[in-house]
């Protein structure tokens, strides 16, 4: 009667007190949340307990136009501090500009560092991405990063379990990003607070691994501790031959174990929800949280359709975004487009974008940032000739970085400008002070880049 979450959690409990001491298989570190954690163990005279299980790389502050130098002194110091900490404590480090580098939540899966059945943590909320492989992956605080560095364990209260089923066949032009935006709109940004969510159903099984990574990435945006998808043949095919994946007999043994990682037929969840794939269309957000979304050809809700206790916040979001109740977003001019982030910076996302822009031209009014999630993704783009398709359409392929997902590097959207973005958050100022962000899929972003206005990709 165990859920997949139960199986992974229970097999990693070292001891139970009021909460559980949970063993951690993989700790990821980036430059923003790790300095204080390393300082903590240094001050206590403690070494990193199992440095071979810790992998670190800069990504948030990394420029996407060149990677020789970081001009911002705060960002430069964070990156240099991470390098020094990794050298001092013997932690695996993938430096900026190296073939191993990229966004940490893109690099982990593509290198086979994230595997089914693992417990994975990082001082970053979008650690939930790795749950797409059948791992329990959670974002943690800096003090908890120090716990894991020192002991390879973490003290945690076991969350509740929720299963979200999406049944049926996805419609044409609908991507995993649209599925995630739809679920968030239904659940609200706090609807899964306190839960680990397992995604299931025929529509989820039909998703590629890249699509599953996108969906799991966005789990945190509805408040959940983690999002997880049971591994299957697609998972095994994706992982086979990866740099850090098991090989030979170890691979065979691993797959036999991974095949047991599913919720039992009689498993009971604390909450279960079912959605129908046929109800999902390409989506965009209109507000300043990822749950404030509508179909791309729909209209922003009218004030009378919003619960009374939510109206003040609803109007504040629209005021910031310069939208109005009842307004259609389709056809609204855009200033910036961004393809990338740990949400949609993988090869499949660039293939999708290229499929729309091929033989067309970028709108003159649009500034476009197309940023691969890793150096491996960039190599794939070039090897497949996608870079030439992009170039002919008037786009420039940039260097791997978190880029315009968040305003911690040079790729900032200017105040007042409207960006349509494949990233994960549309918070106030997320892409730059005063910047306005509409979240969408790579297909919708591509269509909008060509027309210069928010565009339903199905119309191209």
Short mmCIF file of C-alpha atoms in Angstrom, two decimals:
data_model
loop_
_atom_site.label_atom_id
_atom_site.label_comp_id
_atom_site.label_asym_id
_atom_site.label_seq_id
_atom_site.Cartn_x
_atom_site.Cartn_y
_atom_site.Cartn_z
CA UNK A 1 0.00 0.00 0.00
CA UNK A 2 2.98 2.31 -0.42
CA UNK A 3 3.20 5.32 -2.68
CA UNK A 4 6.36 5.94 -4.72
CA UNK A 5 7.12 8.78 -2.33
CA UNK A 6 6.77 6.44 0.68
CA UNK A 7 9.15 3.91 -0.87
CA UNK A 8 11.91 6.44 -1.45
CA UNK A 9 11.44 8.33 1.81
CA UNK A 10 11.20 5.26 4.05
CA UNK A 11 14.27 3.63 2.48
CA UNK A 12 16.33 6.72 3.32
CA UNK A 13 15.28 7.23 6.96
CA UNK A 14 18.36 6.83 9.15
CA UNK A 15 16.51 7.40 12.41
CA UNK A 16 13.19 8.79 13.57
CA UNK A 17 12.64 11.20 16.39
CA UNK A 18 9.93 13.84 16.30
CA UNK A 19 11.05 14.22 12.67
CA UNK A 20 13.06 11.94 10.40
CA UNK A 21 16.79 11.99 9.79
CA UNK A 22 16.87 11.47 6.02
CA UNK A 23 19.95 10.26 4.15
CA UNK A 24 20.75 12.33 1.06
CA UNK A 25 22.22 10.69 -2.04
CA UNK A 26 23.07 13.87 -3.95
CA UNK A 27 23.65 17.47 -2.92
CA UNK A 28 23.85 20.14 -5.61
CA UNK A 29 25.33 23.57 -4.84
CA UNK A 30 25.40 26.80 -6.82
CA UNK A 31 27.05 30.10 -6.02
CA UNK A 32 24.11 31.97 -4.45
CA UNK A 33 22.96 29.81 -1.52
CA UNK A 34 26.12 27.85 -0.64
CA UNK A 35 28.66 30.41 0.75
CA UNK A 36 27.06 30.66 4.20
CA UNK A 37 26.70 26.87 4.37
CA UNK A 38 30.41 26.37 3.73
CA UNK A 39 31.19 29.12 6.27
CA UNK A 40 29.08 27.28 8.86
CA UNK A 41 31.00 24.02 8.62
CA UNK A 42 34.31 25.89 8.41
CA UNK A 43 33.50 27.78 11.62
CA UNK A 44 32.68 24.51 13.34
CA UNK A 45 35.87 22.85 12.13
CA UNK A 46 33.90 20.22 10.19
CA UNK A 47 34.84 18.72 6.83
CA UNK A 48 32.41 17.82 4.04
CA UNK A 49 31.37 14.30 5.06
CA UNK A 50 31.04 12.75 1.59
CA UNK A 51 32.40 15.22 -0.97
CA UNK A 52 32.08 12.69 -3.80
CA UNK A 53 28.29 13.01 -3.51
CA UNK A 54 28.30 16.81 -3.78
CA UNK A 55 28.41 18.62 -7.14
CA UNK A 56 28.67 22.36 -7.56
CA UNK A 57 28.62 24.86 -10.41
CA UNK A 58 27.87 28.56 -10.94
CA UNK A 59 24.76 29.38 -12.98
CA UNK A 60 22.70 32.28 -11.59
CA UNK A 61 25.34 34.98 -12.10
CA UNK A 62 26.82 33.56 -15.31
CA UNK A 63 26.63 35.96 -18.30
CA UNK A 64 25.18 34.61 -21.53
CA UNK A 65 27.03 36.92 -23.94
CA UNK A 66 30.58 36.01 -22.83
CA UNK A 67 32.01 33.98 -19.95
CA UNK A 68 35.48 35.43 -19.52
CA UNK A 69 34.51 37.90 -16.83
CA UNK A 70 31.62 38.83 -14.50
CA UNK A 71 31.38 42.60 -14.28
CA UNK A 72 29.06 42.73 -11.25
CA UNK A 73 31.31 42.58 -8.14
CA UNK A 74 28.71 40.77 -6.01
CA UNK A 75 28.12 38.07 -8.64
CA UNK A 76 31.83 37.74 -9.35
CA UNK A 77 32.56 37.28 -5.65
CA UNK A 78 29.87 34.60 -5.32
CA UNK A 79 31.31 32.60 -8.23
CA UNK A 80 34.90 32.95 -7.01
CA UNK A 81 33.84 31.99 -3.47
CA UNK A 82 32.14 28.83 -4.73
CA UNK A 83 35.32 27.80 -6.55
CA UNK A 84 37.46 28.39 -3.45
CA UNK A 85 35.04 26.47 -1.22
CA UNK A 86 34.99 23.49 -3.56
CA UNK A 87 38.79 23.44 -3.75
CA UNK A 88 39.14 23.68 0.04
CA UNK A 89 36.61 20.95 0.81
CA UNK A 90 37.29 18.64 -2.15
CA UNK A 91 33.85 19.05 -3.72
CA UNK A 92 33.21 18.31 -7.42
CA UNK A 93 33.17 21.63 -9.26
CA UNK A 94 32.13 22.42 -12.86
CA UNK A 95 33.53 25.91 -13.61
CA UNK A 96 31.84 28.60 -15.67
CA UNK A 97 32.53 28.17 -19.38
CA UNK A 98 33.60 24.51 -19.12
CA UNK A 99 31.90 21.73 -21.11
CA UNK A 100 30.46 20.34 -17.85
CA UNK A 101 28.84 23.60 -16.80
CA UNK A 102 25.30 24.87 -17.19
CA UNK A 103 22.20 25.38 -15.10
CA UNK A 104 22.54 22.90 -12.26
CA UNK A 105 19.03 21.47 -12.78
CA UNK A 106 19.77 20.84 -16.45
CA UNK A 107 23.25 19.38 -15.95
CA UNK A 108 22.26 16.93 -13.19
CA UNK A 109 19.83 14.85 -15.27
CA UNK A 110 21.79 15.06 -18.53
CA UNK A 111 24.96 13.72 -16.88
CA UNK A 112 23.18 10.89 -15.08
CA UNK A 113 23.98 12.45 -11.71
CA UNK A 114 20.27 12.39 -10.87
CA UNK A 115 18.88 8.85 -10.85
CA UNK A 116 15.62 7.10 -9.92
CA UNK A 117 15.16 6.34 -6.23
CA UNK A 118 17.63 8.99 -5.08
CA UNK A 119 17.09 11.67 -2.50
CA UNK A 120 18.39 14.94 -3.99
CA UNK A 121 18.59 18.37 -2.38
CA UNK A 122 19.90 21.81 -3.32
CA UNK A 123 19.59 25.29 -1.88
CA UNK A 124 17.29 26.20 -4.75
CA UNK A 125 13.52 25.86 -5.01
CA UNK A 126 13.54 24.34 -8.50
CA UNK A 127 15.38 21.24 -7.29
CA UNK A 128 11.99 19.61 -7.80
CA UNK A 129 13.05 19.26 -11.48
CA UNK A 130 14.97 16.05 -10.75
CA UNK A 131 11.78 14.34 -9.58
CA UNK A 132 11.01 13.72 -13.26
CA UNK A 133 13.49 10.83 -13.08
CA UNK A 134 11.70 9.16 -10.20
CA UNK A 135 13.83 10.81 -7.50
CA UNK A 136 12.70 12.63 -4.38
CA UNK A 137 14.18 16.08 -5.03
CA UNK A 138 13.62 19.03 -2.71
CA UNK A 139 14.81 22.59 -2.34
CA UNK A 140 16.28 23.33 1.11
CA UNK A 141 17.51 26.33 3.09
CA UNK A 142 21.13 27.36 3.53
CA UNK A 143 21.33 26.05 7.10
CA UNK A 144 20.08 22.71 5.80
CA UNK A 145 22.73 22.74 3.06
CA UNK A 146 25.28 22.96 5.89
CA UNK A 147 23.63 19.94 7.58
CA UNK A 148 24.03 17.87 4.44
CA UNK A 149 27.61 19.01 3.84
CA UNK A 150 28.51 17.96 7.38
CA UNK A 151 26.55 14.72 7.68
CA UNK A 152 25.03 13.73 4.30
CA UNK A 153 21.73 13.78 6.20
CA UNK A 154 18.96 16.25 6.87
CA UNK A 155 16.31 16.52 9.56
CA UNK A 156 12.87 16.68 7.94
CA UNK A 157 9.21 16.29 8.76
CA UNK A 158 7.64 13.86 6.30
CA UNK A 159 5.26 15.73 3.96
CA UNK A 160 1.82 14.51 2.96
CA UNK A 161 1.25 12.81 -0.40
CA UNK A 162 -0.85 13.92 -3.35
CA UNK A 163 -1.39 12.33 -6.74
CA UNK A 164 -2.30 14.53 -9.71
CA UNK A 165 -3.60 12.48 -12.63
CA UNK A 166 -3.79 13.93 -16.12
CA UNK A 167 -5.71 11.54 -18.36
CA UNK A 168 -6.25 11.56 -22.10
CA UNK A 169 -4.34 12.80 -25.12
CA UNK A 170 -2.82 16.28 -25.24
CA UNK A 171 -4.09 18.49 -28.04
CA UNK A 172 -1.94 19.82 -30.85
CA UNK A 173 0.30 22.69 -29.77
CA UNK A 174 0.00 21.80 -26.07
CA UNK A 175 3.29 21.19 -24.26
CA UNK A 176 4.35 20.12 -20.78
CA UNK A 177 4.69 23.81 -19.91
CA UNK A 178 1.02 24.34 -20.75
CA UNK A 179 0.10 21.32 -18.62
CA UNK A 180 2.01 22.78 -15.68
CA UNK A 181 0.48 26.27 -16.10
CA UNK A 182 -2.99 24.69 -16.32
CA UNK A 183 -2.48 22.63 -13.16
CA UNK A 184 -1.17 25.68 -11.28
CA UNK A 185 -4.19 27.73 -12.30
CA UNK A 186 -6.50 25.00 -10.99
CA UNK A 187 -4.53 24.27 -7.81
CA UNK A 188 -3.48 27.89 -7.10
CA UNK A 189 0.04 28.74 -5.97
CA UNK A 190 -0.58 27.31 -2.49
CA UNK A 191 -2.85 24.40 -3.36
CA UNK A 192 -0.16 21.75 -2.83
CA UNK A 193 1.53 23.27 0.21
CA UNK A 194 2.81 20.54 2.52
CA UNK A 195 2.57 17.78 -0.10
CA UNK A 196 4.89 15.79 -2.29
CA UNK A 197 3.05 15.49 -5.61
CA UNK A 198 3.21 12.42 -7.83
CA UNK A 199 2.16 13.08 -11.44
CA UNK A 200 0.41 10.16 -13.09
CA UNK A 201 -2.03 9.29 -15.85
CA UNK A 202 -1.85 8.59 -19.58
CA UNK A 203 -1.04 12.20 -20.54
CA UNK A 204 1.92 12.25 -18.15
CA UNK A 205 3.23 8.92 -19.44
CA UNK A 206 3.08 10.32 -22.97
CA UNK A 207 5.44 13.17 -22.11
CA UNK A 208 9.09 12.99 -23.18
CA UNK A 209 11.74 13.15 -20.47
CA UNK A 210 12.33 16.81 -21.29
CA UNK A 211 8.61 17.43 -20.84
CA UNK A 212 8.58 15.61 -17.52
CA UNK A 213 11.54 17.69 -16.34
CA UNK A 214 9.59 20.86 -17.21
CA UNK A 215 6.52 19.68 -15.32
CA UNK A 216 8.45 18.61 -12.23
CA UNK A 217 10.41 21.87 -12.31
CA UNK A 218 7.22 23.87 -11.79
CA UNK A 219 5.92 21.76 -8.88
CA UNK A 220 7.24 24.25 -6.35
CA UNK A 221 5.09 26.99 -7.90
CA UNK A 222 1.95 25.48 -6.38
CA UNK A 223 3.58 25.16 -2.98
CA UNK A 224 4.56 21.48 -3.04
CA UNK A 225 7.76 20.17 -1.48
CA UNK A 226 8.55 18.06 -4.54
CA UNK A 227 7.10 16.66 -7.76
CA UNK A 228 7.81 13.11 -8.77
CA UNK A 229 7.08 10.87 -11.76
CA UNK A 230 7.48 7.08 -11.66
CA UNK A 231 10.38 5.93 -13.84
CA UNK A 232 9.58 3.84 -16.92
CA UNK A 233 11.23 2.72 -20.16
CA UNK A 234 11.51 6.35 -21.32
CA UNK A 235 13.45 7.14 -18.14
CA UNK A 236 15.79 4.18 -18.61
CA UNK A 237 16.39 5.01 -22.26
CA UNK A 238 17.15 8.63 -21.35
CA UNK A 239 19.67 7.64 -18.67
CA UNK A 240 21.47 4.79 -20.44
CA UNK A 241 25.01 5.73 -21.41
CA UNK A 242 25.03 9.01 -19.52
CA UNK A 243 28.38 9.97 -18.01
CA UNK A 244 27.54 9.13 -14.40
CA UNK A 245 24.86 6.49 -15.02
CA UNK A 246 25.62 2.91 -13.96
CA UNK A 247 27.13 0.73 -16.69
CA UNK A 248 27.37 -2.98 -17.47
CA UNK A 249 26.08 -5.28 -14.74
CA UNK A 250 25.54 -2.31 -12.44
CA UNK A 251 23.14 -0.87 -15.03
CA UNK A 252 21.13 -4.11 -15.16
CA UNK A 253 20.90 -4.22 -11.36
CA UNK A 254 19.89 -0.57 -11.23
CA UNK A 255 17.10 -0.99 -13.78
CA UNK A 256 15.70 -3.99 -11.88
CA UNK A 257 15.48 -1.82 -8.78
CA UNK A 258 14.12 1.18 -10.67
CA UNK A 259 11.28 -0.97 -12.02
CA UNK A 260 10.00 -1.33 -8.45
CA UNK A 261 9.74 2.43 -8.05
CA UNK A 262 6.03 3.01 -8.57
CA UNK A 263 3.04 3.48 -6.34
CA UNK A 264 1.33 0.21 -5.45
CA UNK A 265 -2.10 -0.32 -6.99
CA UNK A 266 -3.73 -0.04 -3.58
CA UNK A 267 -1.61 2.91 -2.44
CA UNK A 268 -3.55 5.58 -0.61
CA UNK A 269 -2.71 9.26 -1.06
CA UNK A 270 -3.67 12.04 1.33
CA UNK A 271 -5.24 13.80 -1.63
CA UNK A 272 -5.92 12.85 -5.24
CA UNK A 273 -6.93 15.07 -8.16
CA UNK A 274 -7.69 14.24 -11.81
CA UNK A 275 -7.60 16.54 -14.83
CA UNK A 276 -8.43 15.85 -18.47
CA UNK A 277 -5.86 16.52 -21.17
CA UNK A 278 -8.57 17.64 -23.61
CA UNK A 279 -9.29 20.65 -21.36
CA UNK A 280 -5.75 22.01 -21.73
CA UNK A 281 -4.80 24.50 -24.46
CA UNK A 282 -1.69 26.69 -24.92
CA UNK A 283 -1.56 29.07 -21.96
CA UNK A 284 -0.12 32.40 -20.84
CA UNK A 285 -0.01 34.18 -17.49
CA UNK A 286 -1.49 37.62 -16.91
CA UNK A 287 -0.46 38.31 -13.31
CA UNK A 288 2.54 38.18 -11.00
CA UNK A 289 2.35 34.57 -9.89
CA UNK A 290 2.51 31.46 -12.10
CA UNK A 291 -1.04 30.44 -11.18
CA UNK A 292 -2.54 33.59 -12.67
CA UNK A 293 -3.00 32.16 -16.14
CA UNK A 294 -5.50 31.78 -18.97
CA UNK A 295 -5.67 30.10 -22.38
CA UNK A 296 -3.65 32.12 -24.90
CA UNK A 297 -6.87 32.89 -26.79
CA UNK A 298 -8.83 33.58 -23.58
CA UNK A 299 -9.54 36.71 -21.55
CA UNK A 300 -8.41 37.90 -18.13
CA UNK A 301 -11.17 37.25 -15.57
CA UNK A 302 -13.67 39.99 -14.81
CA UNK A 303 -13.56 41.44 -11.31
CA UNK A 304 -16.97 39.94 -10.46
CA UNK A 305 -15.63 36.49 -11.32
CA UNK A 306 -12.86 36.77 -8.71
CA UNK A 307 -13.64 35.79 -5.08
CA UNK A 308 -14.14 38.93 -3.04
CA UNK A 309 -11.25 38.21 -0.67
CA UNK A 310 -8.87 37.94 -3.66
CA UNK A 311 -9.94 41.07 -5.55
CA UNK A 312 -7.46 43.50 -4.00
CA UNK A 313 -4.52 41.24 -4.88
CA UNK A 314 -5.96 40.53 -8.32
CA UNK A 315 -6.21 44.23 -9.16
CA UNK A 316 -2.71 44.89 -7.78
CA UNK A 317 -1.31 42.23 -10.14
CA UNK A 318 -3.09 43.75 -13.14
CA UNK A 319 -1.97 47.24 -12.17
CA UNK A 320 1.68 46.11 -12.18
CA UNK A 321 1.25 44.23 -15.46
CA UNK A 322 -0.72 47.13 -17.03
CA UNK A 323 -3.55 44.80 -17.99
CA UNK A 324 -7.28 45.11 -17.32
CA UNK A 325 -10.05 42.73 -16.24
CA UNK A 326 -11.69 41.12 -19.29
CA UNK A 327 -8.75 41.98 -21.58
CA UNK A 328 -7.50 39.60 -24.26
CA UNK A 329 -3.73 39.05 -24.19
CA UNK A 330 -3.54 37.55 -27.66
CA UNK A 331 -2.31 40.30 -29.98
CA UNK A 332 -0.72 42.33 -27.19
CA UNK A 333 2.74 43.67 -28.25
CA UNK A 334 5.82 42.13 -26.62
CA UNK A 335 9.26 43.70 -26.24
CA UNK A 336 11.40 40.74 -25.16
CA UNK A 337 11.26 36.99 -25.64
CA UNK A 338 13.28 34.52 -23.56
CA UNK A 339 13.83 30.85 -24.35
CA UNK A 340 15.76 29.07 -21.62
CA UNK A 341 15.96 28.49 -17.83
CA UNK A 342 15.89 25.19 -15.95
CA UNK A 343 12.25 25.04 -17.04
CA UNK A 344 12.70 25.10 -20.82
CA UNK A 345 16.41 25.25 -21.65
CA UNK A 346 16.78 21.71 -23.04
CA UNK A 347 17.29 20.42 -26.57
CA UNK A 348 13.61 19.57 -27.08
CA UNK A 349 12.69 23.17 -26.24
CA UNK A 350 15.06 24.51 -28.89
CA UNK A 351 13.76 22.01 -31.42
CA UNK A 352 10.22 23.20 -30.70
CA UNK A 353 11.19 26.87 -30.99
CA UNK A 354 13.04 26.21 -34.27
CA UNK A 355 10.07 24.31 -35.70
CA UNK A 356 8.01 27.51 -35.47
CA UNK A 357 10.59 30.09 -36.61
CA UNK A 358 12.04 28.05 -39.50
CA UNK A 359 11.55 29.95 -42.74
CA UNK A 360 10.25 33.01 -40.91
CA UNK A 361 11.83 36.18 -39.51
CA UNK A 362 12.00 37.64 -36.01
CA UNK A 363 9.81 40.71 -35.53
CA UNK A 364 11.86 43.93 -35.56
CA UNK A 365 10.33 45.18 -32.30
CA UNK A 366 11.45 42.11 -30.34
CA UNK A 367 14.70 41.56 -28.44
CA UNK A 368 15.32 37.82 -28.15
CA UNK A 369 17.49 35.89 -25.71
CA UNK A 370 17.83 32.20 -26.63
CA UNK A 371 19.94 30.61 -23.92
CA UNK A 372 20.75 26.86 -23.68
CA UNK A 373 20.59 25.28 -20.24
CA UNK A 374 24.03 23.69 -20.57
CA UNK A 375 27.05 23.40 -22.83
CA UNK A 376 25.86 19.94 -23.85
CA UNK A 377 22.53 21.40 -24.99
CA UNK A 378 24.40 24.08 -26.92
CA UNK A 379 26.50 21.40 -28.62
CA UNK A 380 23.35 19.46 -29.55
CA UNK A 381 21.82 22.64 -31.01
CA UNK A 382 24.88 23.16 -33.21
CA UNK A 383 25.27 19.48 -34.14
CA UNK A 384 21.63 19.36 -35.30
CA UNK A 385 21.93 22.58 -37.30
CA UNK A 386 19.32 24.32 -35.18
CA UNK A 387 21.67 27.27 -34.71
CA UNK A 388 21.61 27.89 -38.47
CA UNK A 389 17.78 27.83 -38.52
CA UNK A 390 17.77 30.36 -35.68
CA UNK A 391 20.38 32.56 -37.36
CA UNK A 392 18.49 32.63 -40.67
CA UNK A 393 15.37 33.70 -38.77
CA UNK A 394 17.26 36.57 -37.12
CA UNK A 395 18.05 35.03 -33.74
CA UNK A 396 21.34 34.74 -31.87
CA UNK A 397 22.25 31.63 -29.87
CA UNK A 398 23.77 32.70 -26.55
CA UNK A 399 25.94 30.89 -23.97
CA UNK A 400 24.59 28.63 -21.19
CA UNK A 401 23.30 30.53 -18.16
CA UNK A 402 20.23 31.08 -16.00
CA UNK A 403 20.11 34.32 -18.02
CA UNK A 404 16.83 36.24 -17.98
CA UNK A 405 15.05 33.83 -15.66
CA UNK A 406 16.07 36.13 -12.82
CA UNK A 407 17.78 39.50 -12.54
CA UNK A 408 21.14 38.27 -11.23
CA UNK A 409 23.19 38.62 -14.42
CA UNK A 410 23.37 41.12 -17.31
CA UNK A 411 20.24 39.76 -19.09
CA UNK A 412 17.71 42.05 -17.41
CA UNK A 413 14.43 43.16 -18.97
CA UNK A 414 14.16 46.99 -18.64
CA UNK A 415 11.49 48.56 -16.44
CA UNK A 416 8.06 48.65 -18.03
CA UNK A 417 8.97 46.35 -20.92
CA UNK A 418 6.90 43.21 -21.49
CA UNK A 419 8.67 39.87 -21.77
CA UNK A 420 7.15 36.57 -22.86
CA UNK A 421 9.28 33.91 -21.26
CA UNK A 422 9.71 30.15 -20.90
CA UNK A 423 11.05 30.61 -17.37
CA UNK A 424 9.32 29.58 -14.16
CA UNK A 425 8.40 32.78 -12.34
CA UNK A 426 6.65 36.03 -13.23
CA UNK A 427 7.04 37.70 -9.83
CA UNK A 428 7.32 41.49 -9.57
CA UNK A 429 10.81 42.42 -10.77
CA UNK A 430 11.84 38.81 -11.37
CA UNK A 431 13.37 39.53 -14.79
CA UNK A 432 14.52 43.03 -13.84
CA UNK A 433 13.27 45.95 -11.69
CA UNK A 434 9.89 46.97 -13.09
CA UNK A 435 9.94 44.29 -15.79
CA UNK A 436 6.66 42.61 -16.72
CA UNK A 437 6.66 38.86 -17.46
CA UNK A 438 4.21 36.60 -19.25
CA UNK A 439 5.02 32.90 -18.86
CA UNK A 440 4.43 30.59 -21.82
CA UNK A 441 5.70 27.52 -23.64
CA UNK A 442 8.56 27.48 -26.19
CA UNK A 443 5.99 27.20 -29.00
CA UNK A 444 4.04 30.24 -27.81
CA UNK A 445 7.21 32.23 -27.20
CA UNK A 446 8.47 31.35 -30.70
CA UNK A 447 5.20 32.38 -32.33
CA UNK A 448 5.25 35.67 -30.41
CA UNK A 449 8.86 36.32 -31.42
CA UNK A 450 7.87 36.06 -35.09
CA UNK A 451 4.72 38.20 -34.92
CA UNK A 452 5.86 40.68 -32.27
CA UNK A 453 2.65 40.14 -30.30
CA UNK A 454 1.38 37.41 -27.97
CA UNK A 455 0.37 34.70 -30.43
CA UNK A 456 -1.40 31.34 -30.29
CA UNK A 457 1.20 28.94 -31.79
CA UNK A 458 -1.55 26.88 -33.39
CA UNK A 459 -2.19 29.80 -35.77
CA UNK A 460 1.31 29.47 -37.21
#
